[in-house]
């Protein structure tokens, strides 16, 4: 699951949270305000979303990319997990995205709706929490393994330890 806090202004103090709910019900969370500050790990995910992107042309470019992931290549279509995203805003979100802009959005959500979507969700302000059902992520390690397997099945041979 992922959460993003966007205060709809031009500075860079927006917050993102990401997590993975394990089979035992516990969660592993990472917060973009920790000491790694932009560092990634081999298990980082590629988030597929277009909410809150500005300017509008950048949002549209992200929407086009999401369309490709969903519709254009049968191999690529297998890679994403389209689990949606909860997003909290400090005020009502911009009209540059949402249903009128061709981008599905539900909200503002009630506390009960938030809990039904993600029982671990915690927002400082629940007045402006929205759900974006068309968003998802790609696990890069799984994607590379899938692409490599598919390539090998089509006859590609990987050569290692060469200079």
XYZ file of N, CA, C and O in Angstrom:
652
model
N 0.839 -1.173 0.000
C 0.000 0.000 0.000
C 0.879 1.228 0.000
O 2.041 1.161 0.357
N 0.347 2.329 -0.428
C 1.122 3.558 -0.424
C 0.248 4.698 0.030
O -0.963 4.682 -0.134
N 0.878 5.677 0.610
C 0.191 6.877 1.039
C 1.074 8.055 0.698
O 2.285 7.981 0.764
N 0.443 9.130 0.329
C 1.185 10.328 -0.005
C 0.468 11.502 0.617
O -0.748 11.597 0.531
N 1.187 12.365 1.279
C 0.607 13.577 1.821
C 1.094 14.728 0.968
O 2.283 14.941 0.810
N 0.176 15.435 0.364
C 0.507 16.520 -0.548
C -0.234 17.750 -0.060
O -1.455 17.741 0.006
N 0.485 18.812 0.247
C -0.184 19.997 0.775
C -0.536 21.026 -0.294
O -0.904 22.148 0.001
N -0.453 20.622 -1.567
C -0.908 21.441 -2.690
C -0.202 22.789 -2.815
O -0.778 23.755 -3.284
N 1.022 22.879 -2.397
C 1.747 24.114 -2.640
C 2.978 23.796 -3.471
O 3.168 22.676 -3.905
N 3.801 24.785 -3.724
C 4.919 24.597 -4.640
C 6.218 24.164 -3.968
O 7.209 23.950 -4.641
N 6.223 24.064 -2.646
C 7.475 23.655 -2.016
C 7.596 22.140 -2.043
O 6.730 21.437 -2.536
N 8.698 21.638 -1.537
C 8.992 20.209 -1.618
C 8.788 19.493 -0.295
O 9.460 18.524 -0.004
N 7.829 19.971 0.534
C 7.671 19.331 1.832
C 6.562 18.283 1.849
O 6.112 17.870 2.896
N 6.125 17.814 0.678
C 5.137 16.747 0.616
C 5.742 15.483 1.220
O 6.947 15.290 1.209
N 4.902 14.613 1.754
C 5.375 13.404 2.421
C 4.820 12.183 1.709
O 3.694 12.189 1.266
N 5.613 11.145 1.613
C 5.149 9.883 1.046
C 5.451 8.767 2.032
O 6.470 8.783 2.703
N 4.543 7.814 2.086
C 4.718 6.647 2.915
C 4.426 5.436 2.058
O 3.522 5.454 1.240
N 5.180 4.389 2.260
C 4.922 3.160 1.513
C 5.066 1.994 2.459
O 5.813 2.062 3.430
N 4.348 0.956 2.187
C 4.457 -0.189 3.065
C 3.989 -1.454 2.407
O 3.359 -1.439 1.356
N 4.311 -2.531 3.035
C 3.917 -3.846 2.558
C 3.280 -4.570 3.728
O 3.892 -4.696 4.791
N 2.045 -4.984 3.562
C 1.397 -5.750 4.608
C 1.783 -7.206 4.424
O 1.596 -7.778 3.362
N 2.357 -7.795 5.444
C 2.832 -9.169 5.361
C 1.687 -10.144 5.627
O 0.611 -9.751 6.082
N 1.923 -11.411 5.367
C 0.879 -12.412 5.542
C 0.458 -12.559 7.000
O -0.654 -12.967 7.274
N 1.320 -12.197 7.927
C 0.942 -12.305 9.339
C 0.220 -11.054 9.836
O -0.096 -10.931 11.008
N -0.060 -10.101 8.931
C -0.812 -8.914 9.304
C 0.044 -7.745 9.759
O -0.453 -6.655 9.969
N 1.350 -7.959 9.922
C 2.208 -6.849 10.312
C 2.554 -6.027 9.077
O 2.357 -6.457 7.953
N 3.039 -4.817 9.286
C 3.380 -3.952 8.164
C 4.829 -3.527 8.245
O 5.369 -3.338 9.328
N 5.436 -3.402 7.090
C 6.760 -2.814 6.987
C 6.564 -1.464 6.316
O 6.043 -1.398 5.209
N 6.933 -0.400 6.972
C 6.702 0.938 6.450
C 8.012 1.641 6.180
O 8.995 1.445 6.882
N 8.030 2.495 5.179
C 9.149 3.393 5.001
C 8.591 4.788 4.784
O 7.523 4.964 4.216
N 9.290 5.764 5.277
C 8.857 7.155 5.284
C 9.918 7.951 4.554
O 11.103 7.788 4.804
N 9.524 8.828 3.650
C 10.520 9.559 2.877
C 11.256 10.609 3.691
O 12.127 11.291 3.197
N 10.954 10.719 4.982
C 11.632 11.689 5.827
C 12.708 11.028 6.687
O 13.232 11.619 7.602
N 13.057 9.779 6.385
C 14.085 9.121 7.183
C 15.477 9.536 6.700
O 15.626 10.336 5.801
N 16.498 8.985 7.314
C 17.867 9.402 7.030
C 18.371 9.008 5.646
O 19.369 9.527 5.180
N 17.703 8.073 4.980
C 18.185 7.654 3.670
C 17.958 8.726 2.619
O 18.669 8.784 1.636
N 16.972 9.560 2.805
C 16.703 10.732 1.962
C 16.973 10.499 0.484
O 17.923 10.991 -0.080
N 16.103 9.737 -0.136
C 16.219 9.541 -1.573
C 16.963 8.278 -1.967
O 16.982 7.922 -3.123
N 17.571 7.611 -1.019
C 18.284 6.375 -1.344
C 17.262 5.275 -1.611
O 16.172 5.288 -1.083
N 17.636 4.345 -2.457
C 16.759 3.212 -2.718
C 17.486 1.935 -2.357
O 18.698 1.908 -2.215
N 16.717 0.894 -2.201
C 17.282 -0.414 -1.909
C 16.997 -1.314 -3.102
O 16.185 -0.969 -3.957
N 17.599 -2.484 -3.163
C 17.296 -3.398 -4.271
C 15.819 -3.785 -4.317
O 15.342 -4.253 -5.330
N 15.094 -3.605 -3.227
C 13.683 -3.984 -3.188
C 12.750 -2.778 -3.295
O 11.584 -2.888 -2.993
N 13.244 -1.633 -3.709
C 12.374 -0.470 -3.877
C 11.359 -0.741 -4.973
O 11.628 -1.452 -5.929
N 10.196 -0.136 -4.832
C 9.143 -0.317 -5.821
C 9.065 0.880 -6.734
O 9.408 1.995 -6.368
N 8.585 0.644 -7.936
C 8.311 1.725 -8.875
C 6.822 2.030 -8.770
O 5.990 1.204 -9.117
N 6.483 3.205 -8.256
C 5.088 3.572 -8.071
C 4.522 4.055 -9.384
O 5.144 4.833 -10.105
N 3.324 3.616 -9.723
C 2.649 4.003 -10.955
C 1.446 4.853 -10.571
O 0.425 4.336 -10.124
N 1.608 6.163 -10.683
C 0.524 7.060 -10.315
C 0.642 8.372 -11.072
O 1.687 8.688 -11.633
N -0.446 9.114 -11.081
C -0.443 10.436 -11.712
C -1.140 11.460 -10.831
O -1.328 12.590 -11.251
N -1.507 11.098 -9.614
C -2.217 12.056 -8.775
C -1.276 13.138 -8.274
O -0.117 12.880 -7.976
N -1.766 14.343 -8.225
C -1.000 15.454 -7.669
C 0.190 15.901 -8.491
O 0.999 16.680 -8.019
N 0.330 15.422 -9.699
C 1.476 15.814 -10.535
C 1.198 17.178 -11.155
O 0.089 17.463 -11.582
N 2.217 17.990 -11.197
C 2.067 19.286 -11.864
C 3.366 19.598 -12.593
O 4.418 19.111 -12.205
N 3.256 20.324 -13.676
C 2.054 20.901 -14.269
C 1.185 19.810 -14.896
O 1.555 18.636 -14.942
N 0.037 20.211 -15.414
C -0.915 19.271 -15.989
C -0.287 18.420 -17.086
O -0.597 17.232 -17.213
N 0.611 18.989 -17.866
C 1.258 18.213 -18.932
C 2.053 17.040 -18.348
O 2.096 15.958 -18.938
N 2.677 17.232 -17.183
C 3.413 16.152 -16.533
C 2.443 15.084 -16.021
O 2.703 13.891 -16.123
N 1.304 15.521 -15.486
C 0.285 14.572 -15.047
C -0.188 13.739 -16.228
O -0.298 12.526 -16.142
N -0.456 14.375 -17.353
C -0.937 13.666 -18.545
C 0.114 12.663 -19.038
O -0.222 11.569 -19.477
N 1.386 13.043 -18.980
C 2.457 12.128 -19.371
C 2.450 10.894 -18.472
O 2.593 9.763 -18.942
N 2.255 11.091 -17.171
C 2.173 9.963 -16.241
C 0.953 9.102 -16.535
O 1.020 7.869 -16.466
N -0.172 9.721 -16.861
C -1.368 8.965 -17.207
C -1.135 8.134 -18.469
O -1.577 6.984 -18.557
N -0.444 8.695 -19.437
C -0.126 7.959 -20.659
C 0.756 6.746 -20.338
O 0.545 5.647 -20.853
N 1.737 6.939 -19.466
C 2.584 5.825 -19.039
C 1.783 4.729 -18.353
O 1.989 3.536 -18.602
N 0.838 5.132 -17.496
C -0.004 4.142 -16.820
C -0.867 3.389 -17.833
O -1.072 2.183 -17.701
N -1.359 4.098 -18.834
C -2.146 3.450 -19.882
C -1.303 2.376 -20.574
O -1.789 1.268 -20.830
N -0.055 2.687 -20.867
C 0.828 1.709 -21.506
C 0.984 0.473 -20.619
O 0.872 -0.661 -21.092
N 1.256 0.694 -19.337
C 1.424 -0.434 -18.419
C 0.186 -1.330 -18.424
O 0.278 -2.543 -18.290
N -0.995 -0.731 -18.556
C -2.239 -1.491 -18.465
C -2.692 -2.129 -19.777
O -3.364 -3.151 -19.760
N -2.362 -1.513 -20.927
C -3.037 -1.923 -22.151
C -2.151 -2.259 -23.349
O -2.657 -2.815 -24.316
N -0.905 -1.895 -23.358
C -0.171 -1.928 -24.626
C 0.707 -3.143 -24.878
O 0.966 -3.469 -26.017
N 1.176 -3.825 -23.901
C 2.088 -4.941 -24.119
C 1.729 -6.055 -23.146
O 1.703 -5.837 -21.944
N 1.477 -7.246 -23.668
C 1.017 -8.339 -22.812
C 2.034 -8.705 -21.732
O 1.650 -9.049 -20.614
N 3.314 -8.635 -22.034
C 4.324 -8.932 -21.022
C 4.346 -7.842 -19.946
O 4.346 -8.140 -18.753
N 4.323 -6.603 -20.365
C 4.347 -5.482 -19.423
C 3.101 -5.494 -18.538
O 3.167 -5.179 -17.353
N 1.965 -5.889 -19.092
C 0.722 -5.914 -18.322
C 0.794 -6.840 -17.110
O 0.086 -6.629 -16.127
N 1.654 -7.856 -17.178
C 1.771 -8.818 -16.078
C 2.522 -8.252 -14.863
O 2.434 -8.802 -13.786
N 3.272 -7.195 -15.055
C 4.206 -6.753 -14.020
C 3.589 -5.913 -12.892
O 3.944 -6.097 -11.746
N 2.689 -4.984 -13.178
C 2.179 -4.138 -12.093
C 1.168 -4.834 -11.195
O 0.488 -5.775 -11.606
N 1.073 -4.321 -9.984
C 0.008 -4.657 -9.045
C -0.823 -3.386 -8.924
O -0.327 -2.348 -8.478
N -2.060 -3.451 -9.349
C -2.941 -2.278 -9.337
C -3.782 -2.314 -8.069
O -4.907 -2.750 -8.070
N -3.191 -1.844 -6.979
C -3.840 -1.907 -5.680
C -4.470 -0.590 -5.245
O -5.088 -0.518 -4.197
N -4.322 0.461 -6.020
C -4.860 1.756 -5.629
C -4.003 2.420 -4.575
O -3.083 1.807 -4.030
N -4.293 3.672 -4.295
C -3.523 4.409 -3.292
C -4.429 5.362 -2.528
O -5.324 5.983 -3.104
N -4.203 5.452 -1.232
C -4.841 6.452 -0.392
C -3.928 7.664 -0.335
O -2.723 7.521 -0.131
N -4.496 8.841 -0.515
C -3.701 10.062 -0.516
C -4.384 11.076 0.386
O -5.582 11.329 0.257
N -3.623 11.646 1.312
C -4.150 12.664 2.207
C -3.645 14.036 1.813
O -2.465 14.209 1.516
N -4.539 14.990 1.791
C -4.199 16.372 1.432
C -4.549 17.286 2.598
O -5.471 17.021 3.358
N -3.841 18.385 2.705
C -4.138 19.348 3.762
C -5.353 20.196 3.413
O -5.941 20.822 4.281
N -5.717 20.226 2.136
C -6.930 20.915 1.687
C -7.456 20.177 0.467
O -6.809 19.251 -0.040
N -8.629 20.572 -0.018
C -9.228 19.907 -1.171
C -8.242 19.889 -2.331
O -7.617 20.899 -2.638
N -8.083 18.729 -2.998
C -7.093 18.632 -4.073
C -7.461 19.474 -5.296
O -8.611 19.824 -5.516
N -6.473 19.732 -6.076
C -6.603 20.511 -7.300
C -7.550 19.847 -8.280
O -7.655 18.631 -8.340
N -8.213 20.638 -9.119
C -9.105 20.104 -10.143
C -8.335 19.572 -11.341
O -8.916 19.067 -12.274
N -7.008 19.702 -11.342
C -6.230 19.262 -12.499
C -6.184 17.747 -12.620
O -5.705 17.222 -13.596
N -6.677 17.040 -11.615
C -6.793 15.593 -11.715
C -8.098 15.182 -11.066
O -8.763 15.971 -10.436
N -8.454 13.960 -11.234
C -9.717 13.474 -10.720
C -10.621 13.072 -11.864
O -10.227 13.088 -13.024
N -11.862 12.699 -11.549
C -12.774 12.168 -12.564
C -12.992 13.100 -13.763
O -13.034 12.638 -14.891
N -13.116 14.387 -13.535
C -13.339 15.314 -14.647
C -12.129 15.393 -15.559
O -12.241 15.769 -16.719
N -10.970 15.058 -15.053
C -9.740 15.055 -15.855
C -9.436 13.651 -16.385
O -8.365 13.406 -16.906
N -10.379 12.737 -16.222
C -10.180 11.381 -16.718
C -9.318 10.520 -15.818
O -8.733 9.537 -16.259
N -9.246 10.889 -14.552
C -8.414 10.142 -13.612
C -9.286 9.743 -12.420
O -9.704 10.594 -11.647
N -9.594 8.452 -12.256
C -10.508 8.021 -11.199
C -10.033 8.425 -9.805
O -8.862 8.274 -9.462
N -10.965 8.971 -9.043
C -10.661 9.437 -7.687
C -11.940 9.314 -6.867
O -13.012 9.669 -7.345
N -11.827 8.808 -5.656
C -12.965 8.693 -4.752
C -12.666 9.485 -3.491
O -11.593 9.363 -2.917
N -13.606 10.275 -3.048
C -13.408 11.009 -1.810
C -14.018 12.387 -1.844
O -14.582 12.782 -2.857
N -13.898 13.107 -0.732
C -13.147 12.687 0.455
C -13.792 11.484 1.130
O -15.000 11.322 1.108
N -12.956 10.650 1.708
C -13.403 9.413 2.333
C -13.714 9.624 3.809
O -13.081 10.440 4.479
N -14.653 8.841 4.301
C -14.925 8.830 5.735
C -13.845 7.992 6.417
O -13.135 7.213 5.761
N -13.735 8.120 7.720
C -12.770 7.321 8.474
C -13.053 5.830 8.277
O -12.132 5.036 8.109
N -14.321 5.450 8.230
C -14.680 4.047 8.008
C -14.213 3.576 6.631
O -13.670 2.476 6.503
N -14.397 4.395 5.604
C -13.947 4.015 4.262
C -12.424 3.865 4.219
O -11.904 2.954 3.579
N -11.715 4.758 4.904
C -10.250 4.678 4.954
C -9.832 3.368 5.591
O -8.984 2.645 5.065
N -10.435 3.030 6.719
C -10.093 1.798 7.427
C -10.432 0.557 6.610
O -9.721 -0.443 6.661
N -11.524 0.607 5.830
C -11.882 -0.531 4.982
C -10.847 -0.742 3.876
O -10.554 -1.868 3.504
N -10.289 0.341 3.360
C -9.289 0.235 2.304
C -7.923 -0.153 2.848
O -7.174 -0.882 2.201
N -7.591 0.348 4.026
C -6.276 0.055 4.603
C -6.365 0.182 6.114
O -6.396 1.287 6.647
N -6.385 -0.936 6.790
C -6.557 -0.917 8.245
C -5.355 -0.309 8.977
O -5.443 0.006 10.150
N -4.231 -0.140 8.284
C -3.047 0.444 8.910
C -2.885 1.935 8.597
O -1.941 2.554 9.055
N -3.781 2.486 7.800
C -3.644 3.887 7.382
C -3.753 4.827 8.572
O -4.614 4.657 9.429
N -2.859 5.794 8.595
C -2.880 6.825 9.627
C -2.605 8.159 8.964
O -1.553 8.338 8.354
N -3.536 9.069 9.082
C -3.380 10.407 8.540
C -3.576 11.403 9.674
O -4.483 11.248 10.486
N -2.736 12.434 9.722
C -2.878 13.474 10.740
C -4.212 14.196 10.579
O -4.840 14.580 11.557
N -4.642 14.369 9.333
C -5.894 15.042 9.036
C -6.675 14.152 8.079
O -6.218 13.874 6.979
N -7.842 13.696 8.500
C -8.631 12.812 7.641
C -9.736 13.559 6.894
O -10.600 12.936 6.285
N -9.698 14.884 6.899
C -10.730 15.666 6.212
C -10.642 15.567 4.699
O -11.648 15.708 4.007
N -9.450 15.343 4.170
C -9.250 15.347 2.724
C -8.428 14.133 2.286
O -7.366 14.264 1.702
N -8.938 12.948 2.560
C -8.280 11.714 2.135
C -9.057 11.159 0.942
O -10.283 11.052 0.977
N -8.322 10.830 -0.109
C -8.921 10.345 -1.349
C -8.303 9.006 -1.721
O -7.172 8.698 -1.335
N -9.053 8.242 -2.488
C -8.582 6.957 -2.981
C -8.478 7.029 -4.496
O -9.398 7.476 -5.175
N -7.339 6.601 -5.014
C -7.081 6.567 -6.446
C -6.982 5.103 -6.866
O -5.918 4.487 -6.770
N -8.110 4.516 -7.317
C -8.151 3.074 -7.569
C -7.304 2.606 -8.742
O -6.973 1.424 -8.817
N -6.923 3.494 -9.633
C -6.178 3.060 -10.820
C -4.668 3.041 -10.607
O -3.927 2.715 -11.517
N -4.207 3.361 -9.402
C -2.769 3.421 -9.155
C -2.222 2.088 -8.677
O -2.946 1.236 -8.186
N -0.913 1.917 -8.822
C -0.289 0.677 -8.407
C 1.218 0.801 -8.337
O 1.762 1.898 -8.241
N 1.884 -0.330 -8.418
C 3.343 -0.355 -8.328
C 3.887 -1.543 -9.110
O 3.173 -2.476 -9.439
N 5.175 -1.480 -9.383
C 5.908 -2.594 -9.976
C 7.054 -2.926 -9.034
O 7.786 -2.038 -8.606
N 7.191 -4.184 -8.723
C 8.328 -4.649 -7.931
C 9.478 -4.859 -8.920
O 9.431 -5.781 -9.739
N 10.516 -4.001 -8.890
C 11.585 -4.097 -9.883
C 12.288 -5.450 -9.927
O 12.631 -5.922 -11.003
N 12.506 -6.066 -8.784
C 13.191 -7.358 -8.790
C 12.349 -8.415 -9.497
O 12.845 -9.177 -10.322
N 11.043 -8.438 -9.206
C 10.155 -9.389 -9.867
C 10.060 -9.074 -11.363
O 10.036 -9.977 -12.196
N 10.030 -7.781 -11.698
C 9.948 -7.382 -13.105
C 11.174 -7.865 -13.877
O 11.050 -8.417 -14.973
N 12.357 -7.670 -13.320
C 13.582 -8.101 -14.005
C 13.593 -9.618 -14.156
O 13.940 -10.148 -15.219
N 13.204 -10.335 -13.113
C 13.158 -11.795 -13.199
C 12.177 -12.248 -14.279
O 12.477 -13.162 -15.060
N 11.021 -11.610 -14.351
C 10.014 -11.957 -15.356
C 10.528 -11.677 -16.759
O 10.397 -12.513 -17.667
N 11.121 -10.502 -16.951
C 11.644 -10.135 -18.270
C 12.787 -11.059 -18.692
O 12.875 -11.470 -19.852
N 13.652 -11.398 -17.745
C 14.769 -12.287 -18.066
C 14.256 -13.672 -18.457
O 14.708 -14.262 -19.453
N 13.322 -14.196 -17.686
C 12.761 -15.518 -17.987
C 12.112 -15.517 -19.370
O 12.330 -16.428 -20.175
N 11.334 -14.493 -19.660
C 10.666 -14.387 -20.964
C 11.691 -14.302 -22.099
O 11.536 -14.943 -23.141
N 12.753 -13.524 -21.883
C 13.797 -13.397 -22.906
C 14.486 -14.737 -23.148
O 14.732 -15.121 -24.292
N 14.807 -15.457 -22.072
C 15.463 -16.755 -22.218
C 14.557 -17.757 -22.936
O 15.022 -18.541 -23.753
N 13.250 -17.686 -22.644
C 12.309 -18.582 -23.333
C 12.247 -18.273 -24.823
O 11.906 -19.142 -25.618
N 12.598 -17.063 -25.212
C 12.600 -16.673 -26.621
C 13.979 -16.829 -27.252
O 14.202 -16.360 -28.368
N 14.926 -17.442 -26.513
C 16.230 -17.751 -27.075
C 17.365 -16.811 -26.716
O 18.498 -17.001 -27.157
N 17.107 -15.802 -25.918
C 18.193 -14.898 -25.529
C 19.107 -15.615 -24.551
O 18.677 -16.297 -23.632
N 20.427 -15.462 -24.776
C 21.409 -16.031 -23.872
C 22.139 -14.882 -23.173
O 22.607 -13.964 -23.843
N 22.206 -14.933 -21.876
C 22.894 -13.915 -21.105
C 24.343 -14.338 -20.913
O 24.627 -15.502 -20.612
N 25.263 -13.418 -21.117
C 26.692 -13.683 -20.996
C 27.208 -12.882 -19.798
O 26.971 -11.669 -19.712
N 27.905 -13.549 -18.910
C 28.370 -12.898 -17.687
C 29.899 -12.879 -17.648
O 30.553 -13.612 -18.377
N 30.431 -12.070 -16.772
C 31.880 -11.976 -16.530
C 32.653 -11.700 -17.798
O 33.650 -12.376 -18.120
N 32.239 -10.714 -18.555
C 32.955 -10.311 -19.755
C 33.474 -8.885 -19.578
O 32.968 -8.128 -18.775
N 34.505 -8.562 -20.303
C 35.051 -7.198 -20.226
C 35.116 -6.599 -21.599
O 35.324 -7.197 -22.573
